[in-house]
Amino acid sequence: MTATSSKVVDIHTHMYPSTYIKLLESRDSIPLIRRFPGVKDPRYVILDAEAKLLDAQDGDSQLPGRPITSHYSSLEQKIHFMNTHKIDISVISLANPWLDFIATDEAEEMAQSVNQEFSQMCAQHPGRLFFFATLPLTAPLNALLSSIEHLKTLKYCRGVILGTSGLGKGLDDSDLEPVFAALAANKLTIFLHPHYGLPNEVWGPKADEYGHILPLALGFPMETTIAVARMYLAGVFDKFADLRLLLAHSGGTLPFLAGRIESCIVHDGYWVREGKAGPSRRTIWEVLKTQVHLDAVVYSEVGLQAAIAASGVDRLMFGTDHPFFPPLNSDEQGEWESMTWNLKAVCKALGDGSEENKAVMGNNAIRVLRLDEQD
Ligand code: URA
Ligand code: ZN
């Protein structure tokens, strides 16, 4: 099994720069990083569902969060991971929950410092690293817009990573329109990534026993699906025809559910009520084929086939989600299943060495995100 790509590009790979780590270490409410007596690595706690475990710590109980190893912050580790897995280029991004929790008057400075640190990392490995910037979404709108303008000056920036909360009311909020307009005008792709999942009650009374499985496997993809469906219903894609989204985890469940979404829209009479019914209306299928790109982080050829059928093989881009999901054998310097399972899925779906395989493994990302340009 080989990628046989001219270049392998990882577009879904995270880092927490040192300023962000320091901030999390200084906090005493979620999200936070905390050390526990007798435990080697500090724990990184980001899911609200873990508040109970965090409060209940008595030395014996299950630890909250996950270990935060040097893989989250060390550039050397990122490069080692890339070299081990023959990844030529990585487009790094801050992971969740980004700056969603930062006070209004601190957000702009924090975003600047995170983006600056990412820029410096990329400059140390020119051509091998690019990044999706972080936006100060809790800052006043003029500061938010000027921070988007500033991204133009950052040589290795190719877009922004965005959660689903927007300015607090989701991505179908009309107050976000100037932000979408600025991102579209500056050709900054939005890498849309989940964090909040679904309300804890849906996981049932045994949720604690199931660890992170249900929120990550199901909550995350549903969150992305809902966010994009809401944007579509609000007409965001029509208003901003130049807006481009890259959806995490192969679009959540959108490729599978787009038909059902369309059917429900039509039966609801929504477009008639909105005065937008008729042949010129773009279906969600059309949006998926023109304004949306999908990552290939779905770990199976079945999911990839749905993504390809929905958006096209020229819109799918390989990713690993490193450094989440560390190796099962605990050798973090060795092979990570998040690479090999996703690579295997691409090979199974598209064949070893095919042009389509090369496209997904790297060529699509190079074309779409201009990774062959250094400025
Ligand atoms: N992958 C991420 O990017 N974030 C998580 O919290 C878990 C997996
Ligand atoms: Zn991720």
Short mmCIF file of C-alpha atoms and ligand atoms in Angstrom, two decimals:
data_model
loop_
_atom_site.label_atom_id
_atom_site.label_comp_id
_atom_site.label_asym_id
_atom_site.label_seq_id
_atom_site.Cartn_x
_atom_site.Cartn_y
_atom_site.Cartn_z
CA MET A 1 0.00 0.00 0.00
CA THR A 2 1.58 3.26 -1.11
CA ALA A 3 0.40 6.78 -1.54
CA THR A 4 2.44 7.02 -4.78
CA SER A 5 1.64 10.68 -4.78
CA SER A 6 4.05 13.15 -6.18
CA LYS A 7 3.56 14.91 -2.85
CA VAL A 8 1.72 13.86 0.29
CA VAL A 9 -0.06 16.74 2.03
CA ASP A 10 -1.69 16.63 5.46
CA ILE A 11 -4.31 19.37 5.68
CA HIS A 12 -5.79 18.33 9.04
CA THR A 13 -2.99 18.48 11.60
CA HIS A 14 -2.98 20.52 14.77
CA MET A 15 -0.58 22.29 17.10
CA TYR A 16 -0.90 24.31 20.26
CA PRO A 17 1.76 27.05 20.25
CA SER A 18 3.51 27.81 23.53
CA THR A 19 1.46 30.95 24.26
CA TYR A 20 -1.74 28.91 24.06
CA ILE A 21 -0.36 26.11 26.25
CA LYS A 22 0.67 28.67 28.89
CA LEU A 23 -2.79 30.16 28.83
CA LEU A 24 -4.44 26.76 29.36
CA GLU A 25 -2.04 25.93 32.17
CA SER A 26 -3.08 29.12 33.96
CA ARG A 27 -6.80 28.32 33.89
CA ASP A 28 -8.94 26.59 36.49
CA SER A 29 -12.05 26.01 34.44
CA ILE A 30 -12.44 23.99 31.22
CA PRO A 31 -10.59 24.26 28.84
CA LEU A 32 -7.46 23.75 30.89
CA ILE A 33 -4.26 21.80 31.29
CA ARG A 34 -3.67 20.31 34.73
CA ARG A 35 -1.02 18.10 36.35
CA PHE A 36 -2.10 15.27 38.66
CA PRO A 37 0.18 13.83 41.37
CA GLY A 38 2.03 10.70 40.21
CA VAL A 39 0.87 11.07 36.60
CA LYS A 40 3.61 11.56 33.98
CA ASP A 41 1.94 13.80 31.41
CA PRO A 42 -0.33 16.73 32.27
CA ARG A 43 -3.94 16.26 31.23
CA TYR A 44 -5.65 18.37 28.68
CA VAL A 45 -9.35 18.82 29.46
CA ILE A 46 -11.52 20.49 26.83
CA LEU A 47 -14.90 18.79 26.80
CA ASP A 48 -17.54 20.25 29.11
CA ALA A 49 -18.76 16.71 29.69
CA GLU A 50 -15.60 16.15 31.73
CA ALA A 51 -16.38 18.75 34.38
CA LYS A 52 -17.78 16.03 36.70
CA LEU A 53 -14.59 13.93 36.44
CA LEU A 54 -12.44 17.00 36.99
CA ASP A 55 -14.30 17.93 40.19
CA ALA A 56 -14.32 14.35 41.47
CA GLN A 57 -10.54 13.86 41.48
CA ASP A 58 -9.51 12.01 44.64
CA GLY A 59 -6.39 10.26 43.37
CA ASP A 60 -8.16 6.99 42.45
CA SER A 61 -10.85 7.99 40.02
CA GLN A 62 -10.53 7.98 36.26
CA LEU A 63 -8.50 10.95 35.01
CA PRO A 64 -10.30 13.60 32.97
CA GLY A 65 -9.15 14.65 29.50
CA ARG A 66 -6.22 13.17 27.68
CA PRO A 67 -2.45 13.26 28.17
CA ILE A 68 -0.88 16.28 26.56
CA THR A 69 2.49 15.20 25.24
CA SER A 70 5.13 17.24 23.44
CA HIS A 71 3.41 16.26 20.17
CA TYR A 72 0.91 19.04 20.75
CA SER A 73 3.42 21.86 20.90
CA SER A 74 6.79 20.74 19.56
CA LEU A 75 7.72 21.63 16.00
CA GLU A 76 10.44 18.97 16.04
CA GLN A 77 7.80 16.35 16.83
CA LYS A 78 5.60 17.58 13.99
CA ILE A 79 8.49 17.30 11.55
CA HIS A 80 9.42 13.89 12.98
CA PHE A 81 5.82 12.72 12.47
CA MET A 82 5.87 14.06 8.89
CA ASN A 83 9.19 12.37 8.13
CA THR A 84 8.13 9.05 9.68
CA HIS A 85 4.99 8.97 7.53
CA LYS A 86 6.49 10.49 4.37
CA ILE A 87 4.31 13.59 4.57
CA ASP A 88 5.85 16.32 2.40
CA ILE A 89 3.68 19.26 3.42
CA SER A 90 1.48 19.97 6.45
CA VAL A 91 -1.07 22.74 6.81
CA ILE A 92 -1.10 23.19 10.57
CA SER A 93 -3.92 24.70 12.61
CA LEU A 94 -4.74 25.45 16.23
CA ALA A 95 -7.06 22.78 17.62
CA ASN A 96 -10.30 23.23 19.48
CA PRO A 97 -11.56 25.17 21.33
CA TRP A 98 -9.39 27.84 19.64
CA LEU A 99 -10.03 31.27 21.16
CA ASP A 100 -13.77 30.76 21.68
CA PHE A 101 -13.44 31.18 25.47
CA ILE A 102 -11.15 34.22 25.53
CA ALA A 103 -12.27 37.54 27.02
CA THR A 104 -13.23 40.20 24.48
CA ASP A 105 -10.35 42.49 25.33
CA GLU A 106 -7.70 39.74 25.13
CA ALA A 107 -8.77 37.94 21.96
CA GLU A 108 -7.08 40.12 19.36
CA GLU A 109 -3.66 39.98 21.01
CA MET A 110 -3.90 36.25 21.59
CA ALA A 111 -4.86 35.59 17.96
CA GLN A 112 -1.96 37.71 16.81
CA SER A 113 0.48 35.85 18.98
CA VAL A 114 -0.81 32.40 17.89
CA ASN A 115 -0.69 33.37 14.21
CA GLN A 116 2.75 34.88 14.65
CA GLU A 117 4.03 31.69 16.24
CA PHE A 118 2.59 29.61 13.40
CA SER A 119 4.18 31.96 10.85
CA GLN A 120 7.57 31.54 12.51
CA MET A 121 7.23 27.75 12.54
CA CYS A 122 6.41 27.74 8.82
CA ALA A 123 9.36 30.03 8.10
CA GLN A 124 11.68 27.49 9.71
CA HIS A 125 10.59 24.86 7.16
CA PRO A 126 9.78 26.81 4.01
CA GLY A 127 7.66 24.84 1.56
CA ARG A 128 6.95 22.09 4.10
CA LEU A 129 4.64 23.98 6.42
CA PHE A 130 1.67 26.30 5.87
CA PHE A 131 -1.10 27.18 8.30
CA PHE A 132 -4.75 27.98 8.86
CA ALA A 133 -4.89 31.06 11.07
CA THR A 134 -6.97 31.60 14.21
CA LEU A 135 -9.56 34.36 14.44
CA PRO A 136 -10.35 36.44 17.55
CA LEU A 137 -14.08 35.75 17.32
CA THR A 138 -14.86 37.25 20.73
CA ALA A 139 -13.17 40.55 19.86
CA PRO A 140 -15.20 43.58 18.69
CA LEU A 141 -16.13 43.29 15.01
CA ASN A 142 -13.69 45.96 13.81
CA ALA A 143 -10.80 44.15 15.53
CA LEU A 144 -11.95 40.86 14.03
CA LEU A 145 -12.08 42.38 10.54
CA SER A 146 -8.70 44.01 10.88
CA SER A 147 -7.19 40.74 12.03
CA ILE A 148 -8.52 39.12 8.81
CA GLU A 149 -6.92 41.93 6.78
CA HIS A 150 -3.65 41.32 8.61
CA LEU A 151 -3.62 37.66 7.49
CA LYS A 152 -2.85 38.86 3.95
CA THR A 153 0.61 39.83 5.15
CA LEU A 154 1.38 36.37 6.55
CA LYS A 155 3.24 34.51 3.82
CA TYR A 156 2.33 30.96 4.85
CA CYS A 157 -1.32 31.55 5.82
CA ARG A 158 -3.80 29.76 3.55
CA GLY A 159 -7.08 30.17 5.41
CA VAL A 160 -8.63 30.15 8.86
CA ILE A 161 -9.78 27.41 11.17
CA LEU A 162 -13.26 28.06 12.48
CA GLY A 163 -15.49 26.34 15.02
CA THR A 164 -19.26 26.27 14.73
CA SER A 165 -20.12 28.87 17.36
CA GLY A 166 -19.30 31.95 15.26
CA LEU A 167 -19.98 35.09 17.29
CA GLY A 168 -21.95 32.97 19.77
CA LYS A 169 -25.05 32.25 17.72
CA GLY A 170 -23.72 29.84 15.10
CA LEU A 171 -22.67 30.30 11.49
CA ASP A 172 -26.12 31.25 10.17
CA ASP A 173 -25.95 34.51 12.14
CA SER A 174 -26.34 37.55 9.87
CA ASP A 175 -23.86 39.46 12.07
CA LEU A 176 -21.18 37.19 10.63
CA GLU A 177 -21.76 38.41 7.09
CA PRO A 178 -18.92 40.97 7.10
CA VAL A 179 -16.60 38.21 8.31
CA PHE A 180 -17.62 35.84 5.50
CA ALA A 181 -17.33 38.73 3.02
CA ALA A 182 -13.78 39.51 4.19
CA LEU A 183 -12.70 35.86 4.12
CA ALA A 184 -14.12 35.37 0.63
CA ALA A 185 -12.57 38.59 -0.66
CA ASN A 186 -9.17 37.55 0.66
CA LYS A 187 -9.48 34.00 -0.70
CA LEU A 188 -9.09 32.55 2.77
CA THR A 189 -10.55 29.05 2.93
CA ILE A 190 -12.50 28.28 6.11
CA PHE A 191 -11.42 24.99 7.67
CA LEU A 192 -14.62 24.19 9.58
CA HIS A 193 -13.93 21.99 12.59
CA PRO A 194 -16.22 20.79 15.40
CA HIS A 195 -15.73 21.08 19.13
CA TYR A 196 -19.07 21.35 20.93
CA GLY A 197 -20.72 18.13 19.75
CA LEU A 198 -24.27 17.50 20.92
CA PRO A 199 -25.85 18.14 24.35
CA ASN A 200 -24.55 15.65 26.93
CA GLU A 201 -28.03 14.24 27.65
CA VAL A 202 -28.11 12.48 24.29
CA TRP A 203 -25.33 10.12 25.40
CA GLY A 204 -27.46 8.63 28.15
CA PRO A 205 -26.86 7.73 31.80
CA LYS A 206 -23.93 5.41 31.00
CA ALA A 207 -22.05 8.10 29.09
CA ASP A 208 -19.13 8.20 31.56
CA GLU A 209 -18.38 4.53 30.92
CA TYR A 210 -18.07 5.18 27.21
CA GLY A 211 -15.31 7.78 27.56
CA HIS A 212 -14.80 10.04 24.55
CA ILE A 213 -16.22 7.57 22.01
CA LEU A 214 -19.71 8.95 21.43
CA PRO A 215 -18.87 12.69 21.53
CA LEU A 216 -15.94 12.27 19.13
CA ALA A 217 -17.32 9.61 16.80
CA LEU A 218 -20.85 10.99 16.57
CA GLY A 219 -21.14 14.38 18.28
CA PHE A 220 -18.35 15.97 16.25
CA PRO A 221 -19.64 14.93 12.80
CA MET A 222 -23.24 15.87 13.66
CA GLU A 223 -22.10 19.29 14.84
CA THR A 224 -20.42 19.93 11.49
CA THR A 225 -23.44 18.65 9.58
CA ILE A 226 -25.81 20.89 11.50
CA ALA A 227 -23.56 23.96 11.12
CA VAL A 228 -23.35 23.61 7.33
CA ALA A 229 -27.06 22.84 6.96
CA ARG A 230 -27.85 26.02 8.90
CA MET A 231 -25.49 28.06 6.70
CA TYR A 232 -27.18 26.64 3.64
CA LEU A 233 -30.69 27.42 4.93
CA ALA A 234 -29.62 30.97 5.80
CA GLY A 235 -28.44 31.49 2.21
CA VAL A 236 -24.79 32.05 3.18
CA PHE A 237 -23.46 30.15 0.16
CA ASP A 238 -25.59 32.17 -2.26
CA LYS A 239 -24.70 35.49 -0.66
CA PHE A 240 -20.99 34.67 -0.70
CA ALA A 241 -20.41 32.70 -3.85
CA ASP A 242 -16.63 33.04 -3.45
CA LEU A 243 -16.64 31.58 0.05
CA ARG A 244 -14.83 28.22 0.26
CA LEU A 245 -15.17 25.74 3.11
CA LEU A 246 -13.04 22.74 3.93
CA LEU A 247 -15.09 20.47 6.16
CA ALA A 248 -13.45 18.32 8.81
CA HIS A 249 -14.08 14.57 8.97
CA SER A 250 -15.30 14.36 5.38
CA GLY A 251 -18.18 16.71 6.03
CA GLY A 252 -19.51 14.98 9.14
CA THR A 253 -22.54 13.16 7.81
CA LEU A 254 -23.40 15.61 5.02
CA PRO A 255 -22.46 13.37 2.07
CA PHE A 256 -24.77 10.70 3.46
CA LEU A 257 -27.60 12.99 4.55
CA ALA A 258 -27.70 15.65 1.81
CA GLY A 259 -30.57 13.86 0.05
CA ARG A 260 -32.60 13.76 3.22
CA ILE A 261 -31.88 17.43 3.92
CA GLU A 262 -33.07 18.34 0.40
CA SER A 263 -36.22 16.26 0.78
CA CYS A 264 -37.08 17.86 4.12
CA ILE A 265 -36.47 21.35 2.73
CA VAL A 266 -38.81 20.77 -0.19
CA HIS A 267 -41.53 19.10 1.88
CA ASP A 268 -41.36 21.87 4.42
CA GLY A 269 -42.05 24.46 1.72
CA TYR A 270 -39.09 26.44 3.03
CA TRP A 271 -37.94 27.99 -0.23
CA VAL A 272 -41.50 28.89 -1.14
CA ARG A 273 -41.88 30.70 2.19
CA GLU A 274 -38.55 32.41 1.63
CA GLY A 275 -39.58 33.43 -1.91
CA LYS A 276 -36.62 31.55 -3.34
CA ALA A 277 -38.27 28.52 -4.93
CA GLY A 278 -37.65 27.85 -8.60
CA PRO A 279 -35.06 26.51 -11.00
CA SER A 280 -32.37 29.01 -10.03
CA ARG A 281 -32.25 27.74 -6.46
CA ARG A 282 -29.02 25.86 -5.78
CA THR A 283 -29.50 22.56 -4.02
CA ILE A 284 -27.26 21.48 -1.18
CA TRP A 285 -25.77 18.98 -3.66
CA GLU A 286 -24.66 21.85 -5.87
CA VAL A 287 -23.09 23.67 -2.94
CA LEU A 288 -21.20 20.49 -1.99
CA LYS A 289 -19.79 20.34 -5.53
CA THR A 290 -18.83 24.00 -5.88
CA GLN A 291 -18.08 25.67 -2.53
CA VAL A 292 -17.13 22.80 -0.29
CA HIS A 293 -13.98 20.71 0.08
CA LEU A 294 -13.82 17.69 2.35
CA ASP A 295 -10.94 16.20 4.27
CA ALA A 296 -10.36 12.44 4.07
CA VAL A 297 -10.26 11.87 7.82
CA VAL A 298 -13.00 9.25 7.98
CA TYR A 299 -10.94 6.04 8.40
CA SER A 300 -12.87 3.90 5.90
CA GLU A 301 -13.34 3.60 2.17
CA VAL A 302 -17.11 3.54 2.66
CA GLY A 303 -17.07 7.06 4.10
CA LEU A 304 -14.65 8.18 1.38
CA GLN A 305 -16.91 6.80 -1.36
CA ALA A 306 -19.80 8.89 0.01
CA ALA A 307 -17.57 11.98 0.18
CA ILE A 308 -16.37 11.44 -3.39
CA ALA A 309 -19.90 10.85 -4.67
CA ALA A 310 -21.13 14.02 -2.96
CA SER A 311 -18.34 16.51 -3.67
CA GLY A 312 -16.07 14.90 -6.28
CA VAL A 313 -12.65 13.32 -6.02
CA ASP A 314 -11.04 16.66 -6.91
CA ARG A 315 -12.42 18.14 -3.64
CA LEU A 316 -11.12 15.57 -1.18
CA MET A 317 -7.87 16.14 0.75
CA PHE A 318 -5.87 13.79 2.93
CA GLY A 319 -5.40 14.50 6.65
CA THR A 320 -4.36 12.82 9.90
CA ASP A 321 -5.75 14.88 12.82
CA HIS A 322 -2.30 14.54 14.43
CA PRO A 323 -1.60 14.68 17.39
CA PHE A 324 -5.01 13.43 18.46
CA PHE A 325 -5.44 9.64 18.42
CA PRO A 326 -1.87 8.60 19.35
CA PRO A 327 -0.53 5.15 18.41
CA LEU A 328 -2.15 2.15 20.07
CA ASN A 329 1.23 0.63 20.94
CA SER A 330 2.21 3.84 22.81
CA ASP A 331 5.32 4.39 20.68
CA GLU A 332 4.66 7.97 19.75
CA GLN A 333 7.88 8.11 17.74
CA GLY A 334 6.70 5.25 15.51
CA GLU A 335 3.77 4.67 13.21
CA TRP A 336 0.41 6.30 13.94
CA GLU A 337 -2.81 4.53 12.90
CA SER A 338 -4.37 7.94 12.17
CA MET A 339 -1.98 8.03 9.18
CA THR A 340 -2.05 4.39 8.13
CA TRP A 341 -5.79 3.82 8.46
CA ASN A 342 -6.65 6.95 6.48
CA LEU A 343 -4.03 6.09 3.82
CA LYS A 344 -5.34 2.54 3.58
CA ALA A 345 -8.88 3.88 3.10
CA VAL A 346 -7.71 6.12 0.21
CA CYS A 347 -5.90 3.19 -1.42
CA LYS A 348 -8.93 0.92 -1.04
CA ALA A 349 -11.32 3.56 -2.40
CA LEU A 350 -9.15 4.75 -5.29
CA GLY A 351 -6.53 2.07 -5.89
CA ASP A 352 -2.80 2.17 -5.34
CA GLY A 353 -0.94 4.66 -7.49
CA SER A 354 -3.93 6.00 -9.45
CA GLU A 355 -4.11 9.66 -10.48
CA GLU A 356 -7.13 9.99 -8.20
CA ASN A 357 -5.13 8.60 -5.29
CA LYS A 358 -2.41 11.18 -5.96
CA ALA A 359 -5.02 13.91 -6.14
CA VAL A 360 -6.47 13.09 -2.74
CA MET A 361 -3.09 12.43 -1.12
CA GLY A 362 -1.64 15.78 -2.15
CA ASN A 363 -2.34 17.30 -5.53
CA ASN A 364 -5.80 18.62 -4.64
CA ALA A 365 -4.45 20.42 -1.57
CA ILE A 366 -1.53 21.87 -3.53
CA ARG A 367 -3.92 23.24 -6.16
CA VAL A 368 -6.71 24.45 -3.88
CA LEU A 369 -4.53 25.94 -1.15
CA ARG A 370 -1.75 27.18 -3.46
CA LEU A 371 0.93 25.23 -1.64
CA ASP A 372 3.32 25.55 -4.57
CA GLU A 373 3.37 29.31 -4.02
CA GLN A 374 5.59 30.73 -1.32
CA ASP A 375 3.75 34.04 -1.01
N1 URA B 1 -9.57 15.76 17.15
C1 URA B 1 -9.55 17.09 17.32
O1 URA B 1 -9.16 17.85 16.46
N2 URA B 1 -9.99 17.57 18.49
C2 URA B 1 -10.43 16.78 19.47
O2 URA B 1 -10.81 17.29 20.51
C3 URA B 1 -10.42 15.40 19.27
C4 URA B 1 -10.00 14.91 18.10
ZN ZN B 2 -8.96 17.96 14.22
#
